[in-house]
């Protein structure tokens, strides 16, 4: 099943403006990178040359020796790739992290200008020492993620006009009509347990047996564990331990990741490389503590204090025991301390280009997320239960630091409502922030 994806417009923009630059699409495995490139090529090029360096490792030989465009294209042609027609051919290097020499050659290929080039990689950090020269100035980069909630709604058949009306209501802080709100909450609960991995969404939409959807989620999780074992090198034991602990750490009331829970001597110094590996692989998002409501947040962050989210709520849901999926679909969004709803917001923020930070000063007045909107700080709180107007920490911060805050938003199960200092928005509206 081919889905409408936002990345198509980004690739189209690159094609119109690339000026002898290749395009590198980064993202975790199985988020749909290869499918997106194939569909784009089908619609825009007469010829498409696809080379997957993991499936056909012999293709790496085309990049040994001279790396000028003529030499590389000649070797690829001798290997059976082609046809290469100037101005009408897209060349796609998939899993380019497995061929560092190809990454180095991109500069010369793109500069040559006869063909367009797209690269795709899932674990681009694993061989970074082997890339002798990065194609700086000859490569644009974009990130790709699982389907976000809006893309999930597209897949479910929700019309663009309906979504535009919803966005307008949210922008103007007008309540959404009750019927639409209830339908969106149902879709939202579905999205929490299905997530946005294309294979999983396709399975869910074509098969009424949710057990098959869950099976597909577990296959993906297992593939991530295999990647850790295969590529994480000396960090594989700690990285796997870190990865497996994310669901239980998120299910805690405060959700902060405690390294000593992994082992008595656990520390950031010991686990830093493992954590970075998971972040580079795109499977985990890190939210760092900041003790100030000043910007830039990075200047005030404490990287020893952090929360960790998975890239996809459906995968997170599949890792918990018990019938979590049934509870969520019945409206119990507070399962496991509301970890799913908070993970949803974290993932949507990342997909909209925000870095993740939470506020906690001396273990008092913890706030779920701080983001930058223009020159001001916006506070985001997530309330999955019915007591969404009970937010002591937010009240305390507003009383003491209101001058530095532009907006305070509480995402909750209720409809749009605005009080004097606080905006209440439906949980799903984080996708349209």
PDB file of C-alpha atoms in Angstrom, residues 58-302:
ATOM      1  CA  UNK A  58      29.551  -6.232  -4.940  1.00  0.00           C
ATOM      2  CA  UNK A  59      28.329  -2.821  -6.156  1.00  0.00           C
ATOM      3  CA  UNK A  60      30.817  -1.270  -3.731  1.00  0.00           C
ATOM      4  CA  UNK A  61      33.570  -2.209  -6.180  1.00  0.00           C
ATOM      5  CA  UNK A  62      32.364   0.533  -8.523  1.00  0.00           C
ATOM      6  CA  UNK A  63      33.763   3.077  -6.055  1.00  0.00           C
ATOM      7  CA  UNK A  64      37.252   1.660  -5.661  1.00  0.00           C
ATOM      8  CA  UNK A  65      40.013   3.393  -7.550  1.00  0.00           C
ATOM      9  CA  UNK A  66      39.225   6.647  -9.353  1.00  0.00           C
ATOM     10  CA  UNK A  67      35.997   8.257  -8.141  1.00  0.00           C
ATOM     11  CA  UNK A  68      35.401  10.706 -10.953  1.00  0.00           C
ATOM     12  CA  UNK A  69      31.936  10.517 -12.480  1.00  0.00           C
ATOM     13  CA  UNK A  70      33.001   8.869 -15.747  1.00  0.00           C
ATOM     14  CA  UNK A  71      34.877   6.060 -13.969  1.00  0.00           C
ATOM     15  CA  UNK A  72      32.081   5.328 -11.487  1.00  0.00           C
ATOM     16  CA  UNK A  73      29.298   5.369 -14.104  1.00  0.00           C
ATOM     17  CA  UNK A  74      31.353   3.172 -16.425  1.00  0.00           C
ATOM     18  CA  UNK A  75      31.899   0.560 -13.689  1.00  0.00           C
ATOM     19  CA  UNK A  76      28.226   0.601 -12.687  1.00  0.00           C
ATOM     20  CA  UNK A  77      27.240   0.171 -16.334  1.00  0.00           C
ATOM     21  CA  UNK A  78      29.598  -2.799 -16.692  1.00  0.00           C
ATOM     22  CA  UNK A  79      27.897  -4.347 -13.643  1.00  0.00           C
ATOM     23  CA  UNK A  80      24.551  -4.154 -15.445  1.00  0.00           C
ATOM     24  CA  UNK A  81      23.122  -0.982 -13.932  1.00  0.00           C
ATOM     25  CA  UNK A  82      21.466   1.529 -16.202  1.00  0.00           C
ATOM     26  CA  UNK A  83      20.524   2.929 -18.605  1.00  0.00           C
ATOM     27  CA  UNK A  84      22.174   6.224 -17.764  1.00  0.00           C
ATOM     28  CA  UNK A  85      20.518   8.908 -19.904  1.00  0.00           C
ATOM     29  CA  UNK A  86      21.676  12.462 -19.126  1.00  0.00           C
ATOM     30  CA  UNK A  87      18.892  14.671 -17.784  1.00  0.00           C
ATOM     31  CA  UNK A  88      16.415  11.786 -17.498  1.00  0.00           C
ATOM     32  CA  UNK A  89      17.933   9.467 -14.886  1.00  0.00           C
ATOM     33  CA  UNK A  90      17.700   9.295 -11.119  1.00  0.00           C
ATOM     34  CA  UNK A  91      20.396   7.207  -9.426  1.00  0.00           C
ATOM     35  CA  UNK A  92      19.457   5.940  -5.972  1.00  0.00           C
ATOM     36  CA  UNK A  93      22.092   4.728  -3.507  1.00  0.00           C
ATOM     37  CA  UNK A  94      20.192   2.868  -0.788  1.00  0.00           C
ATOM     38  CA  UNK A  95      21.793   1.959   2.565  1.00  0.00           C
ATOM     39  CA  UNK A  96      24.731   4.167   1.639  1.00  0.00           C
ATOM     40  CA  UNK A  97      26.192   3.792   5.128  1.00  0.00           C
ATOM     41  CA  UNK A  98      27.413   0.365   3.965  1.00  0.00           C
ATOM     42  CA  UNK A  99      29.574   1.979   1.270  1.00  0.00           C
ATOM     43  CA  UNK A 100      31.535   4.939   2.689  1.00  0.00           C
ATOM     44  CA  UNK A 101      33.428   5.298  -0.613  1.00  0.00           C
ATOM     45  CA  UNK A 102      30.145   6.039  -2.394  1.00  0.00           C
ATOM     46  CA  UNK A 103      29.441   8.811   0.088  1.00  0.00           C
ATOM     47  CA  UNK A 104      32.841  10.297  -0.719  1.00  0.00           C
ATOM     48  CA  UNK A 105      32.191   9.997  -4.478  1.00  0.00           C
ATOM     49  CA  UNK A 106      28.906  11.925  -4.256  1.00  0.00           C
ATOM     50  CA  UNK A 107      30.759  15.224  -4.598  1.00  0.00           C
ATOM     51  CA  UNK A 108      32.166  14.268  -7.999  1.00  0.00           C
ATOM     52  CA  UNK A 109      28.951  12.628  -9.210  1.00  0.00           C
ATOM     53  CA  UNK A 110      26.754  15.573  -8.265  1.00  0.00           C
ATOM     54  CA  UNK A 111      29.237  18.102  -9.628  1.00  0.00           C
ATOM     55  CA  UNK A 112      29.219  16.258 -12.964  1.00  0.00           C
ATOM     56  CA  UNK A 113      25.538  17.203 -13.323  1.00  0.00           C
ATOM     57  CA  UNK A 114      24.376  14.675 -15.919  1.00  0.00           C
ATOM     58  CA  UNK A 115      22.234  12.641 -13.514  1.00  0.00           C
ATOM     59  CA  UNK A 116      20.321  13.248 -10.306  1.00  0.00           C
ATOM     60  CA  UNK A 117      21.343  11.386  -7.149  1.00  0.00           C
ATOM     61  CA  UNK A 118      19.443  10.453  -4.004  1.00  0.00           C
ATOM     62  CA  UNK A 119      21.077   8.651  -1.092  1.00  0.00           C
ATOM     63  CA  UNK A 120      19.302   6.891   1.735  1.00  0.00           C
ATOM     64  CA  UNK A 121      20.716   5.693   5.030  1.00  0.00           C
ATOM     65  CA  UNK A 122      19.458   4.264   8.288  1.00  0.00           C
ATOM     66  CA  UNK A 123      22.634   3.959  10.327  1.00  0.00           C
ATOM     67  CA  UNK A 124      24.789   6.715   8.907  1.00  0.00           C
ATOM     68  CA  UNK A 125      26.961   7.012  11.992  1.00  0.00           C
ATOM     69  CA  UNK A 126      28.307   3.474  11.981  1.00  0.00           C
ATOM     70  CA  UNK A 127      31.012   3.989   9.349  1.00  0.00           C
ATOM     71  CA  UNK A 128      31.587   7.722   9.673  1.00  0.00           C
ATOM     72  CA  UNK A 129      35.332   7.206  10.265  1.00  0.00           C
ATOM     73  CA  UNK A 130      35.573   5.416   6.906  1.00  0.00           C
ATOM     74  CA  UNK A 131      34.216   8.346   4.884  1.00  0.00           C
ATOM     75  CA  UNK A 132      37.416  10.021   3.768  1.00  0.00           C
ATOM     76  CA  UNK A 133      35.702  13.211   2.614  1.00  0.00           C
ATOM     77  CA  UNK A 134      32.100  14.282   3.086  1.00  0.00           C
ATOM     78  CA  UNK A 135      30.368  15.971   0.116  1.00  0.00           C
ATOM     79  CA  UNK A 136      29.978  19.326   1.826  1.00  0.00           C
ATOM     80  CA  UNK A 137      28.279  21.754  -0.532  1.00  0.00           C
ATOM     81  CA  UNK A 138      27.160  18.955  -2.848  1.00  0.00           C
ATOM     82  CA  UNK A 139      24.561  17.291  -0.633  1.00  0.00           C
ATOM     83  CA  UNK A 140      21.244  18.391   0.856  1.00  0.00           C
ATOM     84  CA  UNK A 141      19.870  16.420   3.791  1.00  0.00           C
ATOM     85  CA  UNK A 142      16.331  15.754   5.007  1.00  0.00           C
ATOM     86  CA  UNK A 143      14.982  13.490   7.731  1.00  0.00           C
ATOM     87  CA  UNK A 144      12.185  10.982   7.316  1.00  0.00           C
ATOM     88  CA  UNK A 145      10.068   9.530  10.098  1.00  0.00           C
ATOM     89  CA  UNK A 146       7.154   7.117  10.466  1.00  0.00           C
ATOM     90  CA  UNK A 147       3.779   8.450   9.350  1.00  0.00           C
ATOM     91  CA  UNK A 148       2.787  11.287  11.644  1.00  0.00           C
ATOM     92  CA  UNK A 149      -0.798  11.585  12.835  1.00  0.00           C
ATOM     93  CA  UNK A 150      -1.865  13.773   9.921  1.00  0.00           C
ATOM     94  CA  UNK A 151      -0.418  11.279   7.420  1.00  0.00           C
ATOM     95  CA  UNK A 152      -2.234   8.504   9.317  1.00  0.00           C
ATOM     96  CA  UNK A 153      -5.480  10.447   8.882  1.00  0.00           C
ATOM     97  CA  UNK A 154      -4.767  10.741   5.152  1.00  0.00           C
ATOM     98  CA  UNK A 155      -4.308   6.961   5.041  1.00  0.00           C
ATOM     99  CA  UNK A 156      -7.635   6.570   6.834  1.00  0.00           C
ATOM    100  CA  UNK A 157      -9.319   8.633   4.120  1.00  0.00           C
ATOM    101  CA  UNK A 158      -9.886  11.893   6.013  1.00  0.00           C
ATOM    102  CA  UNK A 159     -10.332  14.665   3.461  1.00  0.00           C
ATOM    103  CA  UNK A 160      -7.917  17.598   3.173  1.00  0.00           C
ATOM    104  CA  UNK A 161     -10.763  20.124   3.548  1.00  0.00           C
ATOM    105  CA  UNK A 162     -11.766  18.540   6.851  1.00  0.00           C
ATOM    106  CA  UNK A 163      -8.221  18.756   8.160  1.00  0.00           C
ATOM    107  CA  UNK A 164      -7.884  22.363   7.002  1.00  0.00           C
ATOM    108  CA  UNK A 165     -11.054  23.258   8.916  1.00  0.00           C
ATOM    109  CA  UNK A 166      -9.633  21.580  12.023  1.00  0.00           C
ATOM    110  CA  UNK A 167      -6.341  23.459  11.681  1.00  0.00           C
ATOM    111  CA  UNK A 168      -8.209  26.744  11.288  1.00  0.00           C
ATOM    112  CA  UNK A 169     -10.262  26.091  14.422  1.00  0.00           C
ATOM    113  CA  UNK A 170      -7.120  25.255  16.399  1.00  0.00           C
ATOM    114  CA  UNK A 171      -5.329  28.360  15.140  1.00  0.00           C
ATOM    115  CA  UNK A 172      -8.290  30.549  16.075  1.00  0.00           C
ATOM    116  CA  UNK A 173      -8.770  28.649  19.351  1.00  0.00           C
ATOM    117  CA  UNK A 174     -12.359  27.770  18.483  1.00  0.00           C
ATOM    118  CA  UNK A 175     -13.891  24.544  19.781  1.00  0.00           C
ATOM    119  CA  UNK A 176     -14.121  21.787  17.178  1.00  0.00           C
ATOM    120  CA  UNK A 177     -17.659  20.495  16.658  1.00  0.00           C
ATOM    121  CA  UNK A 178     -18.411  17.595  18.995  1.00  0.00           C
ATOM    122  CA  UNK A 179     -18.875  14.950  16.299  1.00  0.00           C
ATOM    123  CA  UNK A 180     -15.553  15.771  14.607  1.00  0.00           C
ATOM    124  CA  UNK A 181     -13.785  15.894  17.964  1.00  0.00           C
ATOM    125  CA  UNK A 182     -15.045  12.432  18.954  1.00  0.00           C
ATOM    126  CA  UNK A 183     -14.089  10.949  15.590  1.00  0.00           C
ATOM    127  CA  UNK A 184     -10.603  12.461  15.827  1.00  0.00           C
ATOM    128  CA  UNK A 185     -10.178  11.103  19.351  1.00  0.00           C
ATOM    129  CA  UNK A 186     -11.048   7.638  18.041  1.00  0.00           C
ATOM    130  CA  UNK A 187      -8.480   7.966  15.238  1.00  0.00           C
ATOM    131  CA  UNK A 188      -5.993   9.264  17.793  1.00  0.00           C
ATOM    132  CA  UNK A 189      -6.448   6.227  20.028  1.00  0.00           C
ATOM    133  CA  UNK A 190      -5.974   4.003  16.993  1.00  0.00           C
ATOM    134  CA  UNK A 191      -2.792   5.845  16.096  1.00  0.00           C
ATOM    135  CA  UNK A 192      -1.388   5.430  19.597  1.00  0.00           C
ATOM    136  CA  UNK A 193      -1.531   1.638  19.325  1.00  0.00           C
ATOM    137  CA  UNK A 194      -0.877   1.250  15.587  1.00  0.00           C
ATOM    138  CA  UNK A 195       1.746   3.960  15.175  1.00  0.00           C
ATOM    139  CA  UNK A 196       3.104   5.142  11.851  1.00  0.00           C
ATOM    140  CA  UNK A 197       5.451   2.436  10.539  1.00  0.00           C
ATOM    141  CA  UNK A 198       4.184   2.001   6.942  1.00  0.00           C
ATOM    142  CA  UNK A 199       4.153  -1.814   6.993  1.00  0.00           C
ATOM    143  CA  UNK A 200       2.202  -1.810  10.252  1.00  0.00           C
ATOM    144  CA  UNK A 201      -0.302   0.800   9.046  1.00  0.00           C
ATOM    145  CA  UNK A 202      -0.825  -1.123   5.808  1.00  0.00           C
ATOM    146  CA  UNK A 203      -1.430  -4.322   7.760  1.00  0.00           C
ATOM    147  CA  UNK A 204      -3.884  -2.600  10.085  1.00  0.00           C
ATOM    148  CA  UNK A 205      -5.884  -1.015   7.264  1.00  0.00           C
ATOM    149  CA  UNK A 206      -6.135  -4.219   5.217  1.00  0.00           C
ATOM    150  CA  UNK A 207      -6.480  -6.842   7.962  1.00  0.00           C
ATOM    151  CA  UNK A 208      -9.096  -6.727  10.690  1.00  0.00           C
ATOM    152  CA  UNK A 209      -7.024  -9.126  12.827  1.00  0.00           C
ATOM    153  CA  UNK A 210      -5.084  -6.856  15.172  1.00  0.00           C
ATOM    154  CA  UNK A 211      -2.855  -9.782  16.144  1.00  0.00           C
ATOM    155  CA  UNK A 212      -1.250  -9.509  12.698  1.00  0.00           C
ATOM    156  CA  UNK A 213      -0.628  -5.798  13.274  1.00  0.00           C
ATOM    157  CA  UNK A 214       1.045  -6.611  16.583  1.00  0.00           C
ATOM    158  CA  UNK A 215       3.120  -9.313  14.894  1.00  0.00           C
ATOM    159  CA  UNK A 216       4.417  -6.814  12.348  1.00  0.00           C
ATOM    160  CA  UNK A 217       5.337  -4.394  15.142  1.00  0.00           C
ATOM    161  CA  UNK A 218       7.300  -7.094  16.942  1.00  0.00           C
ATOM    162  CA  UNK A 219       9.137  -7.982  13.718  1.00  0.00           C
ATOM    163  CA  UNK A 220      10.309  -4.373  13.425  1.00  0.00           C
ATOM    164  CA  UNK A 221      11.379  -4.214  17.072  1.00  0.00           C
ATOM    165  CA  UNK A 222      13.316  -7.453  16.619  1.00  0.00           C
ATOM    166  CA  UNK A 223      15.009  -6.017  13.529  1.00  0.00           C
ATOM    167  CA  UNK A 224      16.162  -3.035  15.586  1.00  0.00           C
ATOM    168  CA  UNK A 225      17.613  -5.386  18.177  1.00  0.00           C
ATOM    169  CA  UNK A 226      19.427  -7.261  15.392  1.00  0.00           C
ATOM    170  CA  UNK A 227      20.840  -3.972  14.101  1.00  0.00           C
ATOM    171  CA  UNK A 228      22.193  -3.250  17.556  1.00  0.00           C
ATOM    172  CA  UNK A 229      23.857  -6.670  17.683  1.00  0.00           C
ATOM    173  CA  UNK A 230      25.238  -6.288  14.158  1.00  0.00           C
ATOM    174  CA  UNK A 231      26.372  -2.686  14.080  1.00  0.00           C
ATOM    175  CA  UNK A 232      26.811  -1.323  17.603  1.00  0.00           C
ATOM    176  CA  UNK A 233      30.190  -2.998  18.032  1.00  0.00           C
ATOM    177  CA  UNK A 234      31.578  -2.778  21.544  1.00  0.00           C
ATOM    178  CA  UNK A 235      28.446  -0.893  22.616  1.00  0.00           C
ATOM    179  CA  UNK A 236      25.973  -3.605  21.610  1.00  0.00           C
ATOM    180  CA  UNK A 237      25.388  -5.057  25.077  1.00  0.00           C
ATOM    181  CA  UNK A 238      24.822  -1.689  26.718  1.00  0.00           C
ATOM    182  CA  UNK A 239      22.868  -0.320  23.739  1.00  0.00           C
ATOM    183  CA  UNK A 240      20.502  -3.288  23.777  1.00  0.00           C
ATOM    184  CA  UNK A 241      20.067  -2.980  27.538  1.00  0.00           C
ATOM    185  CA  UNK A 242      19.335   0.728  27.122  1.00  0.00           C
ATOM    186  CA  UNK A 243      16.851   0.123  24.278  1.00  0.00           C
ATOM    187  CA  UNK A 244      14.972  -2.598  26.154  1.00  0.00           C
ATOM    188  CA  UNK A 245      14.627  -0.369  29.228  1.00  0.00           C
ATOM    189  CA  UNK A 246      12.880   2.516  27.451  1.00  0.00           C
ATOM    190  CA  UNK A 247       9.285   1.202  27.891  1.00  0.00           C
ATOM    191  CA  UNK A 248       9.651   0.540  31.626  1.00  0.00           C
ATOM    192  CA  UNK A 249      11.404   3.855  32.218  1.00  0.00           C
ATOM    193  CA  UNK A 250       8.616   5.739  30.434  1.00  0.00           C
ATOM    194  CA  UNK A 251       5.977   3.931  32.464  1.00  0.00           C
ATOM    195  CA  UNK A 252       7.291   5.496  35.671  1.00  0.00           C
ATOM    196  CA  UNK A 253       5.471   8.464  37.149  1.00  0.00           C
ATOM    197  CA  UNK A 254       8.274  10.941  36.479  1.00  0.00           C
ATOM    198  CA  UNK A 255       9.558   9.182  33.334  1.00  0.00           C
ATOM    199  CA  UNK A 256      13.151  10.319  33.764  1.00  0.00           C
ATOM    200  CA  UNK A 257      15.594   7.688  32.568  1.00  0.00           C
ATOM    201  CA  UNK A 258      17.616   6.365  35.512  1.00  0.00           C
ATOM    202  CA  UNK A 259      20.807   4.684  34.352  1.00  0.00           C
ATOM    203  CA  UNK A 260      21.398   3.057  37.721  1.00  0.00           C
ATOM    204  CA  UNK A 261      18.251   1.031  37.034  1.00  0.00           C
ATOM    205  CA  UNK A 262      20.158  -0.736  34.263  1.00  0.00           C
ATOM    206  CA  UNK A 263      22.997  -1.681  36.557  1.00  0.00           C
ATOM    207  CA  UNK A 264      24.253  -0.473  39.908  1.00  0.00           C
ATOM    208  CA  UNK A 265      27.238   1.315  38.380  1.00  0.00           C
ATOM    209  CA  UNK A 266      25.229   2.814  35.496  1.00  0.00           C
ATOM    210  CA  UNK A 267      26.220   6.382  34.616  1.00  0.00           C
ATOM    211  CA  UNK A 268      26.082   8.708  31.626  1.00  0.00           C
ATOM    212  CA  UNK A 269      29.826   8.386  31.220  1.00  0.00           C
ATOM    213  CA  UNK A 270      29.411   4.630  30.881  1.00  0.00           C
ATOM    214  CA  UNK A 271      26.324   4.699  28.624  1.00  0.00           C
ATOM    215  CA  UNK A 272      26.896   7.863  26.596  1.00  0.00           C
ATOM    216  CA  UNK A 273      28.119   6.081  23.462  1.00  0.00           C
ATOM    217  CA  UNK A 274      25.253   3.590  23.635  1.00  0.00           C
ATOM    218  CA  UNK A 275      22.714   6.372  23.999  1.00  0.00           C
ATOM    219  CA  UNK A 276      24.251   8.265  21.095  1.00  0.00           C
ATOM    220  CA  UNK A 277      24.138   5.125  18.934  1.00  0.00           C
ATOM    221  CA  UNK A 278      20.384   4.777  19.507  1.00  0.00           C
ATOM    222  CA  UNK A 279      19.840   8.462  18.769  1.00  0.00           C
ATOM    223  CA  UNK A 280      21.926   8.279  15.574  1.00  0.00           C
ATOM    224  CA  UNK A 281      19.989   5.186  14.467  1.00  0.00           C
ATOM    225  CA  UNK A 282      16.812   7.273  14.761  1.00  0.00           C
ATOM    226  CA  UNK A 283      15.008   4.832  17.061  1.00  0.00           C
ATOM    227  CA  UNK A 284      15.151   6.938  20.234  1.00  0.00           C
ATOM    228  CA  UNK A 285      14.487  10.614  20.943  1.00  0.00           C
ATOM    229  CA  UNK A 286      16.196  12.249  23.914  1.00  0.00           C
ATOM    230  CA  UNK A 287      14.644  15.087  25.909  1.00  0.00           C
ATOM    231  CA  UNK A 288      17.186  16.867  28.121  1.00  0.00           C
ATOM    232  CA  UNK A 289      16.541  18.699  31.335  1.00  0.00           C
ATOM    233  CA  UNK A 290      16.817  22.450  31.398  1.00  0.00           C
ATOM    234  CA  UNK A 291      16.706  24.306  34.694  1.00  0.00           C
ATOM    235  CA  UNK A 292      15.866  27.693  33.184  1.00  0.00           C
ATOM    236  CA  UNK A 293      13.077  29.205  31.106  1.00  0.00           C
ATOM    237  CA  UNK A 294      15.669  31.160  29.150  1.00  0.00           C
ATOM    238  CA  UNK A 295      16.838  30.487  25.605  1.00  0.00           C
ATOM    239  CA  UNK A 296      18.728  28.890  24.083  1.00  0.00           C
ATOM    240  CA  UNK A 297      17.648  25.836  26.068  1.00  0.00           C
ATOM    241  CA  UNK A 298      20.915  24.070  25.235  1.00  0.00           C
ATOM    242  CA  UNK A 299      22.832  26.641  27.242  1.00  0.00           C
ATOM    243  CA  UNK A 300      21.002  25.651  30.427  1.00  0.00           C
ATOM    244  CA  UNK A 301      20.553  21.919  29.851  1.00  0.00           C
ATOM    245  CA  UNK A 302      21.883  19.132  32.016  1.00  0.00           C
TER     246      UNK A 302
END
